[in-house]
Amino acid sequence: MAVSVSRDLTVRVLEDPNTLKLAERQQALKIAIQKGEPKCLGVSQVMLGLMVMSYSIPLLFTEFTEVVALGVPWWSGLMFITAGAVSIFLDKHCTMKILQLCLTMSMVSVMLSVVAVIIYSVDMNKNPEEPCMKTTEDKRCDEKHYETRLSRGVKSSLLVFTVAQTVIAAILCVLLFRQRRSFVSYTPLGQAAPPTSTLLTSPDLN
């Protein structure tokens, strides 16, 4: 808080410059979030989650390998949708608590995506495509070949989607962490009530 006294004995209490800087930071945080970057990334996450869950349906009709037994497409898809929904909600309701929640969800999404990528890679390595064994009747490959070929094709698509989700969630984490760090450095200043500008005039001695 700053106080200035003019020649006519008028005392003016000025607003704290730190408080003004805090208000500017708060406004800058809202503007940065409402630019649309988290919302666009959140929509991408929701779409990827829906694609992962829908593309994984054919795996229910093939041999149950590690991916299906552990339910990787379903819990990873739900995580993508949840993280994306929180990012979209952040664009509508920009508060520090929701930003922290969105950052936490994005970090969890990155970790689960990495785990899912590892499981997909191990599963595809342990379950290669069966060679084509043609039958003597119609000269076509046996069903095992087509089944494993379908399974690997679906898992390859899910792997690509999961890698894309990992990249999107990591970018969102970086953006939110930068905005959070630039805002938190001024947060303690906001604990006190912001002073208001007050004008004090000298009493009339006449």
mmCIF file with all atom_site columns, C-alpha atoms in Angstrom:
data_model
loop_
_atom_site.group_PDB
_atom_site.id
_atom_site.type_symbol
_atom_site.label_atom_id
_atom_site.label_alt_id
_atom_site.label_comp_id
_atom_site.label_asym_id
_atom_site.label_entity_id
_atom_site.label_seq_id
_atom_site.pdbx_PDB_ins_code
_atom_site.Cartn_x
_atom_site.Cartn_y
_atom_site.Cartn_z
_atom_site.occupancy
_atom_site.B_iso_or_equiv
_atom_site.pdbx_formal_charge
_atom_site.auth_seq_id
_atom_site.auth_comp_id
_atom_site.auth_asym_id
_atom_site.auth_atom_id
_atom_site.pdbx_PDB_model_num
ATOM 1   C CA . MET A 1 1   ? 0.000   0.000   0.000   1.00 0.00 ? 1   MET A CA 1
ATOM 2   C CA . ALA A 1 2   ? 1.346   3.425   -0.948  1.00 0.00 ? 2   ALA A CA 1
ATOM 3   C CA . VAL A 1 3   ? 0.350   6.815   0.486   1.00 0.00 ? 3   VAL A CA 1
ATOM 4   C CA . SER A 1 4   ? 0.848   10.123  -1.304  1.00 0.00 ? 4   SER A CA 1
ATOM 5   C CA . VAL A 1 5   ? 0.325   13.597  0.187   1.00 0.00 ? 5   VAL A CA 1
ATOM 6   C CA . SER A 1 6   ? -0.203  16.555  -2.113  1.00 0.00 ? 6   SER A CA 1
ATOM 7   C CA . ARG A 1 7   ? 0.617   20.186  -1.383  1.00 0.00 ? 7   ARG A CA 1
ATOM 8   C CA . ASP A 1 8   ? -2.970  20.967  -0.385  1.00 0.00 ? 8   ASP A CA 1
ATOM 9   C CA . LEU A 1 9   ? -2.703  18.278  2.347   1.00 0.00 ? 9   LEU A CA 1
ATOM 10  C CA . THR A 1 10  ? -4.822  15.825  0.367   1.00 0.00 ? 10  THR A CA 1
ATOM 11  C CA . VAL A 1 11  ? -3.857  12.269  1.317   1.00 0.00 ? 11  VAL A CA 1
ATOM 12  C CA . ARG A 1 12  ? -4.391  9.572   -1.314  1.00 0.00 ? 12  ARG A CA 1
ATOM 13  C CA . VAL A 1 13  ? -4.062  5.887   -0.455  1.00 0.00 ? 13  VAL A CA 1
ATOM 14  C CA . LEU A 1 14  ? -3.008  3.997   -3.561  1.00 0.00 ? 14  LEU A CA 1
ATOM 15  C CA . GLU A 1 15  ? -3.641  0.344   -4.344  1.00 0.00 ? 15  GLU A CA 1
ATOM 16  C CA . ASP A 1 16  ? -0.893  -2.157  -3.643  1.00 0.00 ? 16  ASP A CA 1
ATOM 17  C CA . PRO A 1 17  ? 1.059   -2.800  -6.874  1.00 0.00 ? 17  PRO A CA 1
ATOM 18  C CA . ASN A 1 18  ? 1.498   -6.453  -5.864  1.00 0.00 ? 18  ASN A CA 1
ATOM 19  C CA . THR A 1 19  ? -2.267  -6.831  -5.605  1.00 0.00 ? 19  THR A CA 1
ATOM 20  C CA . LEU A 1 20  ? -2.659  -5.266  -9.021  1.00 0.00 ? 20  LEU A CA 1
ATOM 21  C CA . LYS A 1 21  ? -0.100  -7.694  -10.390 1.00 0.00 ? 21  LYS A CA 1
ATOM 22  C CA . LEU A 1 22  ? -2.005  -10.590 -8.809  1.00 0.00 ? 22  LEU A CA 1
ATOM 23  C CA . ALA A 1 23  ? -5.247  -9.449  -10.445 1.00 0.00 ? 23  ALA A CA 1
ATOM 24  C CA . GLU A 1 24  ? -3.451  -9.180  -13.779 1.00 0.00 ? 24  GLU A CA 1
ATOM 25  C CA . ARG A 1 25  ? -2.093  -12.694 -13.357 1.00 0.00 ? 25  ARG A CA 1
ATOM 26  C CA . GLN A 1 26  ? -5.549  -14.036 -12.572 1.00 0.00 ? 26  GLN A CA 1
ATOM 27  C CA . GLN A 1 27  ? -6.962  -12.401 -15.674 1.00 0.00 ? 27  GLN A CA 1
ATOM 28  C CA . ALA A 1 28  ? -4.044  -13.654 -17.759 1.00 0.00 ? 28  ALA A CA 1
ATOM 29  C CA . LEU A 1 29  ? -4.679  -17.175 -16.471 1.00 0.00 ? 29  LEU A CA 1
ATOM 30  C CA . LYS A 1 30  ? -8.307  -17.053 -17.586 1.00 0.00 ? 30  LYS A CA 1
ATOM 31  C CA . ILE A 1 31  ? -7.375  -15.654 -20.980 1.00 0.00 ? 31  ILE A CA 1
ATOM 32  C CA . ALA A 1 32  ? -4.666  -18.282 -21.492 1.00 0.00 ? 32  ALA A CA 1
ATOM 33  C CA . ILE A 1 33  ? -7.038  -21.127 -20.641 1.00 0.00 ? 33  ILE A CA 1
ATOM 34  C CA . GLN A 1 34  ? -9.972  -19.746 -22.585 1.00 0.00 ? 34  GLN A CA 1
ATOM 35  C CA . LYS A 1 35  ? -7.941  -19.419 -25.778 1.00 0.00 ? 35  LYS A CA 1
ATOM 36  C CA . GLY A 1 36  ? -9.230  -22.871 -26.624 1.00 0.00 ? 36  GLY A CA 1
ATOM 37  C CA . GLU A 1 37  ? -6.074  -24.972 -26.323 1.00 0.00 ? 37  GLU A CA 1
ATOM 38  C CA . PRO A 1 38  ? -7.211  -27.167 -23.382 1.00 0.00 ? 38  PRO A CA 1
ATOM 39  C CA . LYS A 1 39  ? -10.673 -27.461 -24.894 1.00 0.00 ? 39  LYS A CA 1
ATOM 40  C CA . CYS A 1 40  ? -9.362  -28.625 -28.273 1.00 0.00 ? 40  CYS A CA 1
ATOM 41  C CA . LEU A 1 41  ? -6.996  -31.094 -26.633 1.00 0.00 ? 41  LEU A CA 1
ATOM 42  C CA . GLY A 1 42  ? -9.815  -32.303 -24.389 1.00 0.00 ? 42  GLY A CA 1
ATOM 43  C CA . VAL A 1 43  ? -12.101 -32.927 -27.357 1.00 0.00 ? 43  VAL A CA 1
ATOM 44  C CA . SER A 1 44  ? -9.274  -34.894 -28.996 1.00 0.00 ? 44  SER A CA 1
ATOM 45  C CA . GLN A 1 45  ? -8.894  -36.998 -25.860 1.00 0.00 ? 45  GLN A CA 1
ATOM 46  C CA . VAL A 1 46  ? -12.614 -37.773 -25.730 1.00 0.00 ? 46  VAL A CA 1
ATOM 47  C CA . MET A 1 47  ? -12.631 -38.768 -29.410 1.00 0.00 ? 47  MET A CA 1
ATOM 48  C CA . LEU A 1 48  ? -9.587  -41.012 -28.954 1.00 0.00 ? 48  LEU A CA 1
ATOM 49  C CA . GLY A 1 49  ? -11.173 -42.649 -25.923 1.00 0.00 ? 49  GLY A CA 1
ATOM 50  C CA . LEU A 1 50  ? -14.350 -43.410 -27.850 1.00 0.00 ? 50  LEU A CA 1
ATOM 51  C CA . MET A 1 51  ? -12.341 -44.753 -30.794 1.00 0.00 ? 51  MET A CA 1
ATOM 52  C CA . VAL A 1 52  ? -10.260 -47.010 -28.537 1.00 0.00 ? 52  VAL A CA 1
ATOM 53  C CA . MET A 1 53  ? -13.331 -48.498 -26.887 1.00 0.00 ? 53  MET A CA 1
ATOM 54  C CA . SER A 1 54  ? -15.244 -48.972 -30.155 1.00 0.00 ? 54  SER A CA 1
ATOM 55  C CA . TYR A 1 55  ? -12.270 -50.389 -32.108 1.00 0.00 ? 55  TYR A CA 1
ATOM 56  C CA . SER A 1 56  ? -11.613 -52.926 -29.337 1.00 0.00 ? 56  SER A CA 1
ATOM 57  C CA . ILE A 1 57  ? -15.005 -54.657 -29.728 1.00 0.00 ? 57  ILE A CA 1
ATOM 58  C CA . PRO A 1 58  ? -13.724 -57.180 -32.362 1.00 0.00 ? 58  PRO A CA 1
ATOM 59  C CA . LEU A 1 59  ? -11.160 -58.412 -29.823 1.00 0.00 ? 59  LEU A CA 1
ATOM 60  C CA . LEU A 1 60  ? -14.024 -59.951 -27.849 1.00 0.00 ? 60  LEU A CA 1
ATOM 61  C CA . PHE A 1 61  ? -14.542 -62.423 -30.707 1.00 0.00 ? 61  PHE A CA 1
ATOM 62  C CA . THR A 1 62  ? -10.888 -63.451 -31.012 1.00 0.00 ? 62  THR A CA 1
ATOM 63  C CA . GLU A 1 63  ? -8.525  -65.305 -28.700 1.00 0.00 ? 63  GLU A CA 1
ATOM 64  C CA . PHE A 1 64  ? -8.305  -63.712 -25.248 1.00 0.00 ? 64  PHE A CA 1
ATOM 65  C CA . THR A 1 65  ? -4.735  -62.511 -24.893 1.00 0.00 ? 65  THR A CA 1
ATOM 66  C CA . GLU A 1 66  ? -3.161  -60.205 -22.298 1.00 0.00 ? 66  GLU A CA 1
ATOM 67  C CA . VAL A 1 67  ? -4.773  -57.087 -23.773 1.00 0.00 ? 67  VAL A CA 1
ATOM 68  C CA . VAL A 1 68  ? -8.289  -58.476 -23.469 1.00 0.00 ? 68  VAL A CA 1
ATOM 69  C CA . ALA A 1 69  ? -7.703  -60.285 -20.171 1.00 0.00 ? 69  ALA A CA 1
ATOM 70  C CA . LEU A 1 70  ? -6.448  -57.082 -18.510 1.00 0.00 ? 70  LEU A CA 1
ATOM 71  C CA . GLY A 1 71  ? -9.151  -54.957 -20.127 1.00 0.00 ? 71  GLY A CA 1
ATOM 72  C CA . VAL A 1 72  ? -6.588  -52.475 -21.443 1.00 0.00 ? 72  VAL A CA 1
ATOM 73  C CA . PRO A 1 73  ? -8.747  -50.837 -24.149 1.00 0.00 ? 73  PRO A CA 1
ATOM 74  C CA . TRP A 1 74  ? -11.616 -50.231 -21.762 1.00 0.00 ? 74  TRP A CA 1
ATOM 75  C CA . TRP A 1 75  ? -9.887  -48.711 -18.739 1.00 0.00 ? 75  TRP A CA 1
ATOM 76  C CA . SER A 1 76  ? -7.547  -46.698 -20.952 1.00 0.00 ? 76  SER A CA 1
ATOM 77  C CA . GLY A 1 77  ? -10.475 -45.484 -23.071 1.00 0.00 ? 77  GLY A CA 1
ATOM 78  C CA . LEU A 1 78  ? -12.432 -44.443 -19.975 1.00 0.00 ? 78  LEU A CA 1
ATOM 79  C CA . MET A 1 79  ? -9.380  -42.603 -18.672 1.00 0.00 ? 79  MET A CA 1
ATOM 80  C CA . PHE A 1 80  ? -9.013  -40.725 -21.972 1.00 0.00 ? 80  PHE A CA 1
ATOM 81  C CA . ILE A 1 81  ? -12.679 -39.707 -21.919 1.00 0.00 ? 81  ILE A CA 1
ATOM 82  C CA . THR A 1 82  ? -12.526 -38.573 -18.278 1.00 0.00 ? 82  THR A CA 1
ATOM 83  C CA . ALA A 1 83  ? -9.358  -36.526 -18.760 1.00 0.00 ? 83  ALA A CA 1
ATOM 84  C CA . GLY A 1 84  ? -10.805 -34.923 -21.879 1.00 0.00 ? 84  GLY A CA 1
ATOM 85  C CA . ALA A 1 85  ? -14.080 -34.078 -20.143 1.00 0.00 ? 85  ALA A CA 1
ATOM 86  C CA . VAL A 1 86  ? -12.210 -32.333 -17.314 1.00 0.00 ? 86  VAL A CA 1
ATOM 87  C CA . SER A 1 87  ? -10.212 -30.324 -19.863 1.00 0.00 ? 87  SER A CA 1
ATOM 88  C CA . ILE A 1 88  ? -13.412 -29.207 -21.575 1.00 0.00 ? 88  ILE A CA 1
ATOM 89  C CA . PHE A 1 89  ? -14.949 -28.317 -18.209 1.00 0.00 ? 89  PHE A CA 1
ATOM 90  C CA . LEU A 1 90  ? -11.876 -26.206 -17.394 1.00 0.00 ? 90  LEU A CA 1
ATOM 91  C CA . ASP A 1 91  ? -12.605 -24.010 -20.401 1.00 0.00 ? 91  ASP A CA 1
ATOM 92  C CA . LYS A 1 92  ? -16.081 -23.237 -19.039 1.00 0.00 ? 92  LYS A CA 1
ATOM 93  C CA . HIS A 1 93  ? -15.177 -22.882 -15.359 1.00 0.00 ? 93  HIS A CA 1
ATOM 94  C CA . CYS A 1 94  ? -11.671 -21.501 -15.037 1.00 0.00 ? 94  CYS A CA 1
ATOM 95  C CA . THR A 1 95  ? -10.603 -21.855 -11.402 1.00 0.00 ? 95  THR A CA 1
ATOM 96  C CA . MET A 1 96  ? -7.364  -22.867 -9.748  1.00 0.00 ? 96  MET A CA 1
ATOM 97  C CA . LYS A 1 97  ? -8.898  -26.023 -8.237  1.00 0.00 ? 97  LYS A CA 1
ATOM 98  C CA . ILE A 1 98  ? -10.201 -27.261 -11.582 1.00 0.00 ? 98  ILE A CA 1
ATOM 99  C CA . LEU A 1 99  ? -6.865  -26.446 -13.212 1.00 0.00 ? 99  LEU A CA 1
ATOM 100 C CA . GLN A 1 100 ? -5.113  -28.547 -10.561 1.00 0.00 ? 100 GLN A CA 1
ATOM 101 C CA . LEU A 1 101 ? -7.630  -31.367 -11.105 1.00 0.00 ? 101 LEU A CA 1
ATOM 102 C CA . CYS A 1 102 ? -7.124  -31.206 -14.868 1.00 0.00 ? 102 CYS A CA 1
ATOM 103 C CA . LEU A 1 103 ? -3.351  -31.292 -14.444 1.00 0.00 ? 103 LEU A CA 1
ATOM 104 C CA . THR A 1 104 ? -3.591  -34.320 -12.141 1.00 0.00 ? 104 THR A CA 1
ATOM 105 C CA . MET A 1 105 ? -5.912  -36.174 -14.516 1.00 0.00 ? 105 MET A CA 1
ATOM 106 C CA . SER A 1 106 ? -3.621  -35.449 -17.449 1.00 0.00 ? 106 SER A CA 1
ATOM 107 C CA . MET A 1 107 ? -0.588  -36.774 -15.546 1.00 0.00 ? 107 MET A CA 1
ATOM 108 C CA . VAL A 1 108 ? -2.465  -39.956 -14.612 1.00 0.00 ? 108 VAL A CA 1
ATOM 109 C CA . SER A 1 109 ? -3.571  -40.297 -18.235 1.00 0.00 ? 109 SER A CA 1
ATOM 110 C CA . VAL A 1 110 ? 0.041   -40.084 -19.414 1.00 0.00 ? 110 VAL A CA 1
ATOM 111 C CA . MET A 1 111 ? 1.159   -42.779 -16.974 1.00 0.00 ? 111 MET A CA 1
ATOM 112 C CA . LEU A 1 112 ? -1.700  -45.133 -17.855 1.00 0.00 ? 112 LEU A CA 1
ATOM 113 C CA . SER A 1 113 ? -1.120  -44.544 -21.562 1.00 0.00 ? 113 SER A CA 1
ATOM 114 C CA . VAL A 1 114 ? 2.516   -45.554 -21.195 1.00 0.00 ? 114 VAL A CA 1
ATOM 115 C CA . VAL A 1 115 ? 1.451   -48.699 -19.331 1.00 0.00 ? 115 VAL A CA 1
ATOM 116 C CA . ALA A 1 116 ? -1.075  -49.476 -22.079 1.00 0.00 ? 116 ALA A CA 1
ATOM 117 C CA . VAL A 1 117 ? 1.553   -49.007 -24.804 1.00 0.00 ? 117 VAL A CA 1
ATOM 118 C CA . ILE A 1 118 ? 3.858   -51.451 -23.009 1.00 0.00 ? 118 ILE A CA 1
ATOM 119 C CA . ILE A 1 119 ? 1.078   -54.051 -22.666 1.00 0.00 ? 119 ILE A CA 1
ATOM 120 C CA . TYR A 1 120 ? 0.130   -53.708 -26.350 1.00 0.00 ? 120 TYR A CA 1
ATOM 121 C CA . SER A 1 121 ? 3.752   -54.115 -27.415 1.00 0.00 ? 121 SER A CA 1
ATOM 122 C CA . VAL A 1 122 ? 4.341   -57.176 -25.229 1.00 0.00 ? 122 VAL A CA 1
ATOM 123 C CA . ASP A 1 123 ? 1.057   -58.760 -26.322 1.00 0.00 ? 123 ASP A CA 1
ATOM 124 C CA . MET A 1 124 ? 1.784   -58.305 -30.019 1.00 0.00 ? 124 MET A CA 1
ATOM 125 C CA . ASN A 1 125 ? 5.272   -59.708 -29.553 1.00 0.00 ? 125 ASN A CA 1
ATOM 126 C CA . LYS A 1 126 ? 4.013   -62.798 -27.714 1.00 0.00 ? 126 LYS A CA 1
ATOM 127 C CA . ASN A 1 127 ? 1.141   -63.450 -30.102 1.00 0.00 ? 127 ASN A CA 1
ATOM 128 C CA . PRO A 1 128 ? 2.442   -63.194 -33.681 1.00 0.00 ? 128 PRO A CA 1
ATOM 129 C CA . GLU A 1 129 ? 0.309   -63.735 -36.738 1.00 0.00 ? 129 GLU A CA 1
ATOM 130 C CA . GLU A 1 130 ? -0.214  -67.409 -37.533 1.00 0.00 ? 130 GLU A CA 1
ATOM 131 C CA . PRO A 1 131 ? 1.133   -68.523 -40.922 1.00 0.00 ? 131 PRO A CA 1
ATOM 132 C CA . CYS A 1 132 ? -1.342  -69.263 -43.660 1.00 0.00 ? 132 CYS A CA 1
ATOM 133 C CA . MET A 1 133 ? -2.093  -72.974 -43.795 1.00 0.00 ? 133 MET A CA 1
ATOM 134 C CA . LYS A 1 134 ? -4.192  -73.530 -46.919 1.00 0.00 ? 134 LYS A CA 1
ATOM 135 C CA . THR A 1 135 ? -6.786  -76.246 -46.875 1.00 0.00 ? 135 THR A CA 1
ATOM 136 C CA . THR A 1 136 ? -6.979  -78.805 -49.644 1.00 0.00 ? 136 THR A CA 1
ATOM 137 C CA . GLU A 1 137 ? -10.632 -78.117 -50.395 1.00 0.00 ? 137 GLU A CA 1
ATOM 138 C CA . ASP A 1 138 ? -10.967 -74.410 -51.189 1.00 0.00 ? 138 ASP A CA 1
ATOM 139 C CA . LYS A 1 139 ? -7.280  -73.392 -51.094 1.00 0.00 ? 139 LYS A CA 1
ATOM 140 C CA . ARG A 1 140 ? -7.945  -70.820 -48.392 1.00 0.00 ? 140 ARG A CA 1
ATOM 141 C CA . CYS A 1 141 ? -6.044  -70.138 -45.202 1.00 0.00 ? 141 CYS A CA 1
ATOM 142 C CA . ASP A 1 142 ? -7.360  -71.621 -41.988 1.00 0.00 ? 142 ASP A CA 1
ATOM 143 C CA . GLU A 1 143 ? -9.438  -69.606 -39.509 1.00 0.00 ? 143 GLU A CA 1
ATOM 144 C CA . LYS A 1 144 ? -6.559  -69.261 -37.056 1.00 0.00 ? 144 LYS A CA 1
ATOM 145 C CA . HIS A 1 145 ? -4.615  -67.196 -39.564 1.00 0.00 ? 145 HIS A CA 1
ATOM 146 C CA . TYR A 1 146 ? -7.470  -64.756 -40.145 1.00 0.00 ? 146 TYR A CA 1
ATOM 147 C CA . GLU A 1 147 ? -8.227  -64.543 -36.436 1.00 0.00 ? 147 GLU A CA 1
ATOM 148 C CA . THR A 1 148 ? -4.688  -63.627 -35.444 1.00 0.00 ? 148 THR A CA 1
ATOM 149 C CA . ARG A 1 149 ? -4.400  -61.251 -38.384 1.00 0.00 ? 149 ARG A CA 1
ATOM 150 C CA . LEU A 1 150 ? -7.544  -59.405 -37.286 1.00 0.00 ? 150 LEU A CA 1
ATOM 151 C CA . SER A 1 151 ? -6.360  -59.330 -33.683 1.00 0.00 ? 151 SER A CA 1
ATOM 152 C CA . ARG A 1 152 ? -2.977  -57.839 -34.572 1.00 0.00 ? 152 ARG A CA 1
ATOM 153 C CA . GLY A 1 153 ? -4.557  -55.302 -36.904 1.00 0.00 ? 153 GLY A CA 1
ATOM 154 C CA . VAL A 1 154 ? -6.920  -54.079 -34.185 1.00 0.00 ? 154 VAL A CA 1
ATOM 155 C CA . LYS A 1 155 ? -4.157  -53.969 -31.590 1.00 0.00 ? 155 LYS A CA 1
ATOM 156 C CA . SER A 1 156 ? -1.936  -52.001 -33.964 1.00 0.00 ? 156 SER A CA 1
ATOM 157 C CA . SER A 1 157 ? -4.684  -49.400 -34.364 1.00 0.00 ? 157 SER A CA 1
ATOM 158 C CA . LEU A 1 158 ? -5.216  -49.244 -30.597 1.00 0.00 ? 158 LEU A CA 1
ATOM 159 C CA . LEU A 1 159 ? -1.478  -48.840 -30.110 1.00 0.00 ? 159 LEU A CA 1
ATOM 160 C CA . VAL A 1 160 ? -1.405  -45.861 -32.487 1.00 0.00 ? 160 VAL A CA 1
ATOM 161 C CA . PHE A 1 161 ? -4.389  -44.261 -30.739 1.00 0.00 ? 161 PHE A CA 1
ATOM 162 C CA . THR A 1 162 ? -2.774  -44.755 -27.340 1.00 0.00 ? 162 THR A CA 1
ATOM 163 C CA . VAL A 1 163 ? 0.515   -43.222 -28.461 1.00 0.00 ? 163 VAL A CA 1
ATOM 164 C CA . ALA A 1 164 ? -1.408  -40.228 -29.814 1.00 0.00 ? 164 ALA A CA 1
ATOM 165 C CA . GLN A 1 165 ? -3.223  -39.921 -26.477 1.00 0.00 ? 165 GLN A CA 1
ATOM 166 C CA . THR A 1 166 ? 0.110   -40.013 -24.639 1.00 0.00 ? 166 THR A CA 1
ATOM 167 C CA . VAL A 1 167 ? 1.428   -37.134 -26.735 1.00 0.00 ? 167 VAL A CA 1
ATOM 168 C CA . ILE A 1 168 ? -1.751  -35.056 -26.318 1.00 0.00 ? 168 ILE A CA 1
ATOM 169 C CA . ALA A 1 169 ? -1.887  -35.608 -22.558 1.00 0.00 ? 169 ALA A CA 1
ATOM 170 C CA . ALA A 1 170 ? 1.813   -34.740 -22.213 1.00 0.00 ? 170 ALA A CA 1
ATOM 171 C CA . ILE A 1 171 ? 1.351   -31.482 -24.157 1.00 0.00 ? 171 ILE A CA 1
ATOM 172 C CA . LEU A 1 172 ? -1.642  -30.592 -21.991 1.00 0.00 ? 172 LEU A CA 1
ATOM 173 C CA . CYS A 1 173 ? 0.386   -31.290 -18.852 1.00 0.00 ? 173 CYS A CA 1
ATOM 174 C CA . VAL A 1 174 ? 3.114   -28.910 -19.994 1.00 0.00 ? 174 VAL A CA 1
ATOM 175 C CA . LEU A 1 175 ? 0.626   -26.133 -20.836 1.00 0.00 ? 175 LEU A CA 1
ATOM 176 C CA . LEU A 1 176 ? -1.261  -26.447 -17.550 1.00 0.00 ? 176 LEU A CA 1
ATOM 177 C CA . PHE A 1 177 ? 1.916   -26.693 -15.495 1.00 0.00 ? 177 PHE A CA 1
ATOM 178 C CA . ARG A 1 178 ? 3.260   -23.479 -17.006 1.00 0.00 ? 178 ARG A CA 1
ATOM 179 C CA . GLN A 1 179 ? 0.019   -21.627 -16.327 1.00 0.00 ? 179 GLN A CA 1
ATOM 180 C CA . ARG A 1 180 ? -0.166  -23.004 -12.803 1.00 0.00 ? 180 ARG A CA 1
ATOM 181 C CA . ARG A 1 181 ? 3.443   -22.074 -12.017 1.00 0.00 ? 181 ARG A CA 1
ATOM 182 C CA . SER A 1 182 ? 3.026   -18.509 -13.295 1.00 0.00 ? 182 SER A CA 1
ATOM 183 C CA . PHE A 1 183 ? -0.108  -18.111 -11.180 1.00 0.00 ? 183 PHE A CA 1
ATOM 184 C CA . VAL A 1 184 ? 0.999   -19.810 -7.940  1.00 0.00 ? 184 VAL A CA 1
ATOM 185 C CA . SER A 1 185 ? 3.987   -17.483 -7.521  1.00 0.00 ? 185 SER A CA 1
ATOM 186 C CA . TYR A 1 186 ? 1.518   -14.676 -6.781  1.00 0.00 ? 186 TYR A CA 1
ATOM 187 C CA . THR A 1 187 ? -1.110  -16.685 -4.895  1.00 0.00 ? 187 THR A CA 1
ATOM 188 C CA . PRO A 1 188 ? 0.034   -15.836 -1.330  1.00 0.00 ? 188 PRO A CA 1
ATOM 189 C CA . LEU A 1 189 ? -0.529  -12.179 -2.105  1.00 0.00 ? 189 LEU A CA 1
ATOM 190 C CA . GLY A 1 190 ? -4.228  -12.810 -2.600  1.00 0.00 ? 190 GLY A CA 1
ATOM 191 C CA . GLN A 1 191 ? -4.805  -14.072 0.933   1.00 0.00 ? 191 GLN A CA 1
ATOM 192 C CA . ALA A 1 192 ? -5.226  -10.562 2.262   1.00 0.00 ? 192 ALA A CA 1
ATOM 193 C CA . ALA A 1 193 ? -8.156  -8.464  1.181   1.00 0.00 ? 193 ALA A CA 1
ATOM 194 C CA . PRO A 1 194 ? -7.165  -6.140  -1.641  1.00 0.00 ? 194 PRO A CA 1
ATOM 195 C CA . PRO A 1 195 ? -6.946  -2.533  -0.522  1.00 0.00 ? 195 PRO A CA 1
ATOM 196 C CA . THR A 1 196 ? -9.148  0.039   -2.181  1.00 0.00 ? 196 THR A CA 1
ATOM 197 C CA . SER A 1 197 ? -8.236  3.460   -3.330  1.00 0.00 ? 197 SER A CA 1
ATOM 198 C CA . THR A 1 198 ? -9.330  6.032   -0.724  1.00 0.00 ? 198 THR A CA 1
ATOM 199 C CA . LEU A 1 199 ? -9.189  9.761   -0.933  1.00 0.00 ? 199 LEU A CA 1
ATOM 200 C CA . LEU A 1 200 ? -8.720  11.700  2.324   1.00 0.00 ? 200 LEU A CA 1
ATOM 201 C CA . THR A 1 201 ? -9.086  15.449  2.319   1.00 0.00 ? 201 THR A CA 1
ATOM 202 C CA . SER A 1 202 ? -7.852  17.863  4.964   1.00 0.00 ? 202 SER A CA 1
ATOM 203 C CA . PRO A 1 203 ? -10.511 19.394  7.209   1.00 0.00 ? 203 PRO A CA 1
ATOM 204 C CA . ASP A 1 204 ? -11.753 22.882  6.474   1.00 0.00 ? 204 ASP A CA 1
ATOM 205 C CA . LEU A 1 205 ? -10.128 25.106  9.095   1.00 0.00 ? 205 LEU A CA 1
ATOM 206 C CA . ASN A 1 206 ? -12.014 28.170  8.095   1.00 0.00 ? 206 ASN A CA 1
#
